[in-house]
mmCIF file of C-alpha atoms and ligand atoms in Angstrom:
data_model
loop_
_atom_site.group_PDB
_atom_site.id
_atom_site.type_symbol
_atom_site.label_atom_id
_atom_site.label_comp_id
_atom_site.label_asym_id
_atom_site.label_seq_id
_atom_site.Cartn_x
_atom_site.Cartn_y
_atom_site.Cartn_z
ATOM 1 C CA MET A 151 102.496 96.871 126.003
ATOM 2 C CA ARG A 152 104.507 99.475 124.090
ATOM 3 C CA ARG A 153 102.576 102.746 123.926
ATOM 4 C CA VAL A 154 103.843 104.586 120.859
ATOM 5 C CA ILE A 155 103.545 107.859 118.977
ATOM 6 C CA LEU A 156 104.426 107.275 115.301
ATOM 7 C CA ASP A 157 105.912 110.223 113.390
ATOM 8 C CA VAL A 158 105.774 109.297 109.711
ATOM 9 C CA ASP A 159 106.245 110.623 106.168
ATOM 10 C CA THR A 160 103.946 107.990 104.620
ATOM 11 C CA GLY A 161 105.564 106.536 102.035
ATOM 12 C CA HIS A 162 105.646 102.927 101.081
ATOM 13 C CA ASP A 163 107.794 101.568 103.889
ATOM 14 C CA ASP A 164 106.193 103.858 106.475
ATOM 15 C CA ALA A 165 102.890 102.214 105.517
ATOM 16 C CA ILE A 166 104.243 98.741 106.274
ATOM 17 C CA ALA A 167 105.512 99.986 109.645
ATOM 18 C CA ILE A 168 102.094 101.460 110.477
ATOM 19 C CA ALA A 169 100.366 98.246 109.361
ATOM 20 C CA MET A 170 102.645 96.085 111.532
ATOM 21 C CA ALA A 171 102.055 98.339 114.536
ATOM 22 C CA ALA A 172 98.297 98.085 113.955
ATOM 23 C CA GLY A 173 98.432 94.295 113.559
ATOM 24 C CA LEU A 174 100.553 93.694 116.653
ATOM 25 C CA LYS A 175 97.996 95.320 118.921
ATOM 26 C CA ASP A 176 98.689 92.748 121.645
ATOM 27 C CA ARG A 177 102.129 94.310 122.055
ATOM 28 C CA ILE A 178 101.902 97.819 120.580
ATOM 29 C CA ARG A 179 99.328 100.545 121.168
ATOM 30 C CA ILE A 180 99.346 103.414 118.675
ATOM 31 C CA GLU A 181 98.501 106.487 120.772
ATOM 32 C CA GLY A 182 98.750 108.911 117.849
ATOM 33 C CA LEU A 183 100.241 109.461 114.414
ATOM 34 C CA ILE A 184 101.926 112.648 113.193
ATOM 35 C CA ALA A 185 102.436 113.149 109.437
ATOM 36 C CA THR A 186 105.492 115.231 108.611
ATOM 37 C CA ALA A 187 107.058 116.496 105.384
ATOM 38 C CA GLY A 188 109.571 114.028 103.988
ATOM 39 C CA ASN A 189 109.017 111.580 101.146
ATOM 40 C CA GLN A 190 106.520 114.118 99.872
ATOM 41 C CA VAL A 191 105.120 117.457 101.077
ATOM 42 C CA ARG A 192 103.173 117.282 104.320
ATOM 43 C CA GLU A 193 99.760 117.604 102.646
ATOM 44 C CA ASN A 194 100.486 114.384 100.760
ATOM 45 C CA THR A 195 101.981 112.486 103.698
ATOM 46 C CA LEU A 196 98.987 113.536 105.822
ATOM 47 C CA GLU A 197 96.513 112.378 103.154
ATOM 48 C CA ASN A 198 98.360 109.055 102.808
ATOM 49 C CA THR A 199 98.434 108.531 106.581
ATOM 50 C CA LEU A 200 94.722 109.309 106.971
ATOM 51 C CA ASN A 201 93.770 107.004 104.098
ATOM 52 C CA LEU A 202 95.833 104.158 105.520
ATOM 53 C CA ALA A 203 94.586 104.709 109.076
ATOM 54 C CA GLU A 204 90.977 104.554 107.878
ATOM 55 C CA ALA A 205 91.589 101.467 105.726
ATOM 56 C CA LEU A 206 93.235 99.662 108.657
ATOM 57 C CA GLU A 207 90.586 100.884 111.133
ATOM 58 C CA ILE A 208 93.213 102.627 113.283
ATOM 59 C CA ASP A 209 91.237 104.855 115.612
ATOM 60 C CA ALA A 210 94.247 106.782 116.964
ATOM 61 C CA PRO A 211 94.318 110.531 116.206
ATOM 62 C CA VAL A 212 96.256 111.680 113.122
ATOM 63 C CA PHE A 213 97.892 115.105 113.362
ATOM 64 C CA ALA A 214 99.783 117.283 110.926
ATOM 65 C CA GLY A 215 103.450 117.738 111.845
ATOM 66 C CA SER A 216 106.094 120.050 110.410
ATOM 67 C CA SER A 217 105.789 121.217 106.808
ATOM 68 C CA SER A 218 109.483 122.041 106.403
ATOM 69 C CA PRO A 219 112.874 121.302 107.954
ATOM 70 C CA LEU A 220 114.359 123.498 110.710
ATOM 71 C CA LEU A 221 116.883 125.343 108.578
ATOM 72 C CA ARG A 222 117.721 123.830 105.177
ATOM 73 C CA ASP A 223 115.572 123.920 102.038
ATOM 74 C CA ARG A 224 112.964 121.159 101.867
ATOM 75 C CA VAL A 225 113.849 118.013 99.895
ATOM 76 C CA THR A 226 111.394 115.242 98.952
ATOM 77 C CA ALA A 227 111.682 111.767 97.400
ATOM 78 C CA GLY A 228 109.094 111.775 94.643
ATOM 79 C CA ASN A 229 111.539 109.900 92.448
ATOM 80 C CA ILE A 230 111.123 106.892 94.758
ATOM 81 C CA HIS A 231 107.667 107.196 96.326
ATOM 82 C CA GLY A 232 105.859 108.858 93.417
ATOM 83 C CA LYS A 233 103.931 112.098 92.972
ATOM 84 C CA ASN A 234 101.631 111.640 95.979
ATOM 85 C CA GLY A 235 104.248 109.859 98.112
ATOM 86 C CA PHE A 236 102.354 106.546 98.242
ATOM 87 C CA GLU A 237 101.778 105.647 94.575
ATOM 88 C CA GLY A 238 99.999 102.378 93.903
ATOM 89 C CA PRO A 239 97.010 101.993 96.227
ATOM 90 C CA VAL A 240 93.733 103.714 95.341
ATOM 91 C CA PHE A 241 91.622 104.798 98.321
ATOM 92 C CA PRO A 242 87.887 105.601 98.333
ATOM 93 C CA PRO A 243 86.688 108.954 99.739
ATOM 94 C CA ARG A 244 87.409 108.767 103.452
ATOM 95 C CA GLN A 245 85.626 109.774 106.665
ATOM 96 C CA LYS A 246 88.669 110.036 108.940
ATOM 97 C CA GLN A 247 89.816 113.634 109.386
ATOM 98 C CA GLN A 248 93.040 114.996 110.774
ATOM 99 C CA CYS A 249 92.933 115.963 114.426
ATOM 100 C CA GLN A 250 92.796 119.713 114.721
ATOM 101 C CA GLY A 251 95.479 121.377 116.774
ATOM 102 C CA ASN A 252 99.208 121.172 116.628
ATOM 103 C CA GLY A 253 100.522 117.617 116.611
ATOM 104 C CA ILE A 254 103.786 118.720 118.170
ATOM 105 C CA ARG A 255 102.055 120.341 121.164
ATOM 106 C CA TRP A 256 99.731 117.330 121.537
ATOM 107 C CA ALA A 257 102.709 114.934 121.602
ATOM 108 C CA ILE A 258 104.617 117.013 124.170
ATOM 109 C CA ASP A 259 101.573 117.209 126.460
ATOM 110 C CA HIS A 260 100.768 113.495 126.030
ATOM 111 C CA VAL A 261 104.319 112.380 126.852
ATOM 112 C CA ILE A 262 104.569 114.676 129.886
ATOM 113 C CA ALA A 263 101.191 113.436 131.134
ATOM 114 C CA ASN A 264 102.422 109.814 130.898
ATOM 115 C CA PRO A 265 105.974 109.931 132.297
ATOM 116 C CA GLY A 266 108.120 106.930 131.413
ATOM 117 C CA GLU A 267 105.334 105.354 129.346
ATOM 118 C CA ILE A 268 105.549 106.642 125.781
ATOM 119 C CA THR A 269 108.002 105.564 123.047
ATOM 120 C CA PHE A 270 108.437 108.094 120.238
ATOM 121 C CA VAL A 271 109.051 106.467 116.850
ATOM 122 C CA SER A 272 110.268 108.640 113.982
ATOM 123 C CA VAL A 273 110.553 107.157 110.490
ATOM 124 C CA GLY A 274 110.675 110.338 108.425
ATOM 125 C CA PRO A 275 112.899 113.378 108.877
ATOM 126 C CA TRP A 276 113.319 113.985 112.630
ATOM 127 C CA THR A 277 112.060 117.570 112.481
ATOM 128 C CA ASP A 278 108.998 117.157 114.724
ATOM 129 C CA LEU A 279 110.975 115.326 117.399
ATOM 130 C CA ALA A 280 113.681 118.010 117.403
ATOM 131 C CA VAL A 281 111.063 120.739 117.859
ATOM 132 C CA MET A 282 109.502 118.817 120.768
ATOM 133 C CA LEU A 283 112.886 118.351 122.434
ATOM 134 C CA LYS A 284 113.642 122.055 122.102
ATOM 135 C CA SER A 285 110.159 123.348 122.974
ATOM 136 C CA ASP A 286 109.718 121.922 126.450
ATOM 137 C CA GLU A 287 112.501 120.704 128.738
ATOM 138 C CA ARG A 288 110.042 118.344 130.472
ATOM 139 C CA PHE A 289 109.597 116.307 127.264
ATOM 140 C CA ALA A 290 112.920 114.436 127.100
ATOM 141 C CA PRO A 291 112.970 113.200 130.728
ATOM 142 C CA ALA A 292 109.371 111.970 130.381
ATOM 143 C CA LEU A 293 110.082 109.797 127.309
ATOM 144 C CA LYS A 294 110.497 106.023 127.750
ATOM 145 C CA GLU A 295 112.572 105.686 124.534
ATOM 146 C CA ILE A 296 113.181 107.187 121.096
ATOM 147 C CA VAL A 297 113.222 104.728 118.161
ATOM 148 C CA LEU A 298 114.417 106.027 114.799
ATOM 149 C CA MET A 299 114.905 105.037 111.208
ATOM 150 C CA GLY A 300 117.647 107.114 109.627
ATOM 151 C CA GLY A 301 121.323 107.672 109.078
ATOM 152 C CA ALA A 302 124.118 105.654 107.500
ATOM 153 C CA VAL A 303 127.016 105.075 109.908
ATOM 154 C CA ASP A 304 129.502 102.569 108.442
ATOM 155 C CA HIS A 305 127.603 102.515 105.153
ATOM 156 C CA PRO A 306 127.264 104.969 102.256
ATOM 157 C CA GLY A 307 124.179 107.170 102.170
ATOM 158 C CA ASN A 308 121.262 106.767 99.794
ATOM 159 C CA VAL A 309 120.812 110.415 98.820
ATOM 160 C CA THR A 310 124.476 111.415 98.677
ATOM 161 C CA GLU A 311 127.517 109.214 99.227
ATOM 162 C CA SER A 312 127.463 110.534 102.820
ATOM 163 C CA ALA A 313 123.832 110.960 103.838
ATOM 164 C CA GLU A 314 120.662 108.899 104.232
ATOM 165 C CA PHE A 315 117.367 110.589 103.289
ATOM 166 C CA ASN A 316 115.708 111.148 106.718
ATOM 167 C CA VAL A 317 118.854 112.791 108.103
ATOM 168 C CA PHE A 318 119.724 114.574 104.832
ATOM 169 C CA ALA A 319 116.236 116.128 104.815
ATOM 170 C CA ASP A 320 116.932 117.828 108.172
ATOM 171 C CA PRO A 321 120.493 117.433 109.511
ATOM 172 C CA GLU A 322 120.044 120.159 112.159
ATOM 173 C CA ALA A 323 117.057 118.258 113.570
ATOM 174 C CA ALA A 324 119.035 115.027 113.524
ATOM 175 C CA GLU A 325 121.869 116.666 115.455
ATOM 176 C CA ILE A 326 119.433 117.821 118.164
ATOM 177 C CA VAL A 327 117.905 114.338 118.410
ATOM 178 C CA MET A 328 121.286 112.574 118.629
ATOM 179 C CA LYS A 329 122.226 114.875 121.539
ATOM 180 C CA SER A 330 118.965 114.402 123.485
ATOM 181 C CA GLY A 331 120.389 111.950 126.053
ATOM 182 C CA VAL A 332 117.152 109.952 125.840
ATOM 183 C CA PRO A 333 117.603 106.143 125.484
ATOM 184 C CA THR A 334 117.565 105.859 121.679
ATOM 185 C CA THR A 335 117.537 102.920 119.279
ATOM 186 C CA LEU A 336 118.571 103.738 115.722
ATOM 187 C CA PHE A 337 117.887 101.672 112.598
ATOM 188 C CA SER A 338 120.237 103.116 109.985
ATOM 189 C CA LEU A 339 120.985 101.848 106.490
ATOM 190 C CA ASP A 340 123.691 99.697 108.092
ATOM 191 C CA VAL A 341 120.982 97.244 109.162
ATOM 192 C CA THR A 342 117.892 98.159 107.126
ATOM 193 C CA LEU A 343 119.601 97.372 103.814
ATOM 194 C CA LYS A 344 120.133 93.820 105.106
ATOM 195 C CA LEU A 345 116.351 93.345 105.143
ATOM 196 C CA LEU A 346 114.996 93.337 101.591
ATOM 197 C CA LEU A 347 111.532 92.410 100.338
ATOM 198 C CA THR A 348 111.642 89.118 98.421
ATOM 199 C CA ASP A 349 109.544 87.568 95.658
ATOM 200 C CA SER A 350 108.636 84.717 98.017
ATOM 201 C CA VAL A 351 107.181 87.193 100.530
ATOM 202 C CA ILE A 352 105.101 88.752 97.747
ATOM 203 C CA GLU A 353 103.929 85.293 96.622
ATOM 204 C CA LYS A 354 103.024 84.434 100.242
ATOM 205 C CA VAL A 355 100.963 87.640 100.544
ATOM 206 C CA LYS A 356 99.172 86.744 97.306
ATOM 207 C CA LYS A 357 98.151 83.458 98.923
ATOM 208 C CA MET A 358 96.705 85.242 101.990
ATOM 209 C CA GLU A 359 92.966 85.532 102.408
ATOM 210 C CA ASN A 360 91.683 88.612 100.595
ATOM 211 C CA SER A 361 91.758 91.765 102.714
ATOM 212 C CA ARG A 362 91.987 95.514 102.245
ATOM 213 C CA TYR A 363 95.559 95.413 103.515
ATOM 214 C CA LYS A 364 96.507 92.655 101.037
ATOM 215 C CA GLU A 365 95.381 94.952 98.185
ATOM 216 C CA ILE A 366 97.237 97.933 99.654
ATOM 217 C CA PHE A 367 100.431 95.925 100.189
ATOM 218 C CA LEU A 368 100.480 94.370 96.720
ATOM 219 C CA SER A 369 99.635 97.570 94.833
ATOM 220 C CA SER A 370 102.085 99.680 96.827
ATOM 221 C CA MET A 371 104.890 97.123 96.593
ATOM 222 C CA ALA A 372 104.381 96.789 92.836
ATOM 223 C CA PHE A 373 105.113 100.510 92.458
ATOM 224 C CA TYR A 374 107.858 100.612 95.131
ATOM 225 C CA THR A 375 109.680 97.543 93.787
ATOM 226 C CA ALA A 376 109.719 98.948 90.241
ATOM 227 C CA SER A 377 110.925 102.295 91.534
ATOM 228 C CA ILE A 378 113.739 100.896 93.720
ATOM 229 C CA MET A 379 114.756 98.383 91.019
ATOM 230 C CA LYS A 380 115.073 101.280 88.588
ATOM 231 C CA SER A 381 117.102 103.448 90.960
ATOM 232 C CA ASN A 382 119.193 100.855 92.859
ATOM 233 C CA GLY A 383 118.861 97.629 90.887
ATOM 234 C CA GLU A 384 117.628 95.684 93.929
ATOM 235 C CA MET A 385 114.476 94.858 95.881
ATOM 236 C CA PRO A 386 113.139 97.457 98.373
ATOM 237 C CA ALA A 387 114.534 97.484 101.918
ATOM 238 C CA MET A 388 112.239 97.359 104.936
ATOM 239 C CA HIS A 389 113.697 100.540 106.462
ATOM 240 C CA ASP A 390 110.847 101.847 108.618
ATOM 241 C CA PRO A 391 109.320 98.474 109.607
ATOM 242 C CA CYS A 392 112.570 97.659 111.493
ATOM 243 C CA THR A 393 111.459 100.106 114.193
ATOM 244 C CA ILE A 394 108.187 98.248 114.781
ATOM 245 C CA ALA A 395 109.734 94.792 114.660
ATOM 246 C CA TYR A 396 112.166 96.020 117.349
ATOM 247 C CA LEU A 397 109.307 97.160 119.589
ATOM 248 C CA ALA A 398 107.556 93.795 119.217
ATOM 249 C CA ASP A 399 110.661 91.591 119.555
ATOM 250 C CA PRO A 400 114.041 93.288 120.196
ATOM 251 C CA SER A 401 115.807 89.909 119.892
ATOM 252 C CA ILE A 402 115.310 89.970 116.094
ATOM 253 C CA PHE A 403 118.283 92.349 115.917
ATOM 254 C CA THR A 404 121.759 92.680 117.395
ATOM 255 C CA TYR A 405 122.988 96.083 118.556
ATOM 256 C CA SER A 406 126.019 98.242 119.113
ATOM 257 C CA HIS A 407 126.057 101.134 121.608
ATOM 258 C CA ARG A 408 127.774 104.030 119.826
ATOM 259 C CA PRO A 409 127.547 107.815 120.112
ATOM 260 C CA ILE A 410 126.347 109.190 116.732
ATOM 261 C CA THR A 411 127.231 112.681 115.507
ATOM 262 C CA VAL A 412 125.697 114.512 112.561
ATOM 263 C CA GLU A 413 127.575 116.691 110.079
ATOM 264 C CA THR A 414 125.744 120.026 109.726
ATOM 265 C CA LYS A 415 128.571 122.245 108.508
ATOM 266 C CA GLY A 416 130.034 120.181 105.670
ATOM 267 C CA GLY A 417 129.241 120.740 102.036
ATOM 268 C CA TYR A 418 129.641 117.313 100.430
ATOM 269 C CA THR A 419 129.247 115.569 103.825
ATOM 270 C CA TYR A 420 126.163 117.533 104.940
ATOM 271 C CA GLY A 421 123.873 115.108 106.823
ATOM 272 C CA LYS A 422 126.563 112.430 107.337
ATOM 273 C CA THR A 423 126.115 110.389 110.526
ATOM 274 C CA THR A 424 129.371 109.298 112.130
ATOM 275 C CA GLY A 425 129.592 106.607 114.819
ATOM 276 C CA GLY A 426 132.034 106.857 117.708
ATOM 277 C CA LYS A 427 133.673 103.830 119.319
ATOM 278 C CA GLU A 428 131.507 101.148 120.942
ATOM 279 C CA ASN A 429 130.578 102.502 124.393
ATOM 280 C CA PRO A 430 128.038 100.761 126.658
ATOM 281 C CA GLN A 431 127.406 104.132 128.317
ATOM 282 C CA SER A 432 126.147 105.645 125.063
ATOM 283 C CA PRO A 433 122.383 106.360 125.271
ATOM 284 C CA VAL A 434 122.233 105.537 121.541
ATOM 285 C CA LYS A 435 122.347 101.951 120.326
ATOM 286 C CA MET A 436 122.143 101.038 116.639
ATOM 287 C CA GLY A 437 120.873 97.919 114.980
ATOM 288 C CA VAL A 438 123.670 95.843 113.417
ATOM 289 C CA GLU A 439 122.304 92.466 112.299
ATOM 290 C CA VAL A 440 118.751 91.268 111.633
ATOM 291 C CA ASP A 441 117.174 87.815 111.515
ATOM 292 C CA ASN A 442 115.212 88.132 108.259
ATOM 293 C CA ASP A 443 113.125 84.983 108.760
ATOM 294 C CA ARG A 444 111.975 86.105 112.189
ATOM 295 C CA PHE A 445 111.181 89.575 110.844
ATOM 296 C CA TRP A 446 108.949 88.173 108.105
ATOM 297 C CA SER A 447 107.227 85.788 110.531
ATOM 298 C CA LEU A 448 106.358 88.818 112.649
ATOM 299 C CA PHE A 449 105.199 90.689 109.521
ATOM 300 C CA PHE A 450 102.771 87.892 108.598
ATOM 301 C CA GLU A 451 101.593 87.510 112.195
ATOM 302 C CA ALA A 452 100.710 91.218 112.100
ATOM 303 C CA VAL A 453 99.150 91.604 108.656
ATOM 304 C CA ARG A 454 97.011 88.467 108.883
ATOM 305 C CA ARG A 455 95.042 90.295 111.583
ATOM 306 C CA LEU A 456 94.363 93.382 109.483
ATOM 307 C CA PRO A 457 91.035 94.233 107.773
HETATM 308 O O1 LIG B 6 116.190 106.359 103.701
HETATM 309 C C1 LIG B 6 115.006 105.649 103.980
HETATM 310 C C2 LIG B 6 113.994 106.533 104.624
HETATM 311 O O2 LIG B 6 113.639 107.575 103.737
HETATM 312 C C3 LIG B 6 112.669 105.789 104.933
HETATM 313 O O3 LIG B 6 112.093 106.329 106.094
HETATM 314 C C4 LIG B 6 111.821 106.111 103.728
HETATM 315 O O4 LIG B 6 110.415 106.108 104.051
HETATM 316 C C5 LIG B 6 112.262 107.506 103.421
HETATM 317 O O5 LIG B 6 111.559 108.382 104.303
HETATM 318 CA CA1 LIG B 7 109.800 107.102 106.062
#
């Protein structure tokens, strides 16, 4: 059983990752969710995360994370994810409230209290994780693993030619995370852009039994597909869900152990992630290839169980 803390900037692909984690409850236990600024401002990502958690009957606590990056000015991705960060689904008034208290302090205390047990998954900017690593030296040694979506190593970025959004939104945080020494598995654009949503997947979801998640998936993917088609001319990639598929079945991917550095001083290359030579000693491994059919089988196994 993988006990996980999910740090998210819910967003369309974050929502699929959260749904898969909730559906695969035989293998993954969501211990808590932390909504951070990223695709949209934190108030929006928190609202989106709470709405989704209630709709999917996720009883884990939802905390507010950071509202801005460590150093740079805040950037968001409203051009892709819409004004509220999760355009498409409409949610009724909800009961679920955010957990009071600081999500970063809660996560540090929870990880330290469960040494070697907790995997920290970050699929938005890595700001919260960087603050945790810097706030308490007991945090890093107590972590089982860090699993990340972000970066573009041997692939152009998606915000600038050099940088992918999650790293671009907080390069100083990304640098801290890449230097943590904690066993880390990274899903960068190098592998996530090999895993695109397809029309046949959408048709298969349409044929599923009606459920709240089916409505949420179809309405959110209608918006997200139109948005990505307009900006990139292709179907949306399953960036964030790669992290959850890895936790459920690591054999869906192949990996390369490479030290990753982050450019924090460059102008044009600000937020670029550079991979060193293959080195089995590197605590960081990155996804390289993905078996799309096995990913989608896992997706349907998960979402068929959702309310
Ligand atoms: O570059 C892709 C990443 O940026 C994903 O996590 C997506 O949700 C956005 O946050
Ligand atoms: Ca995200």
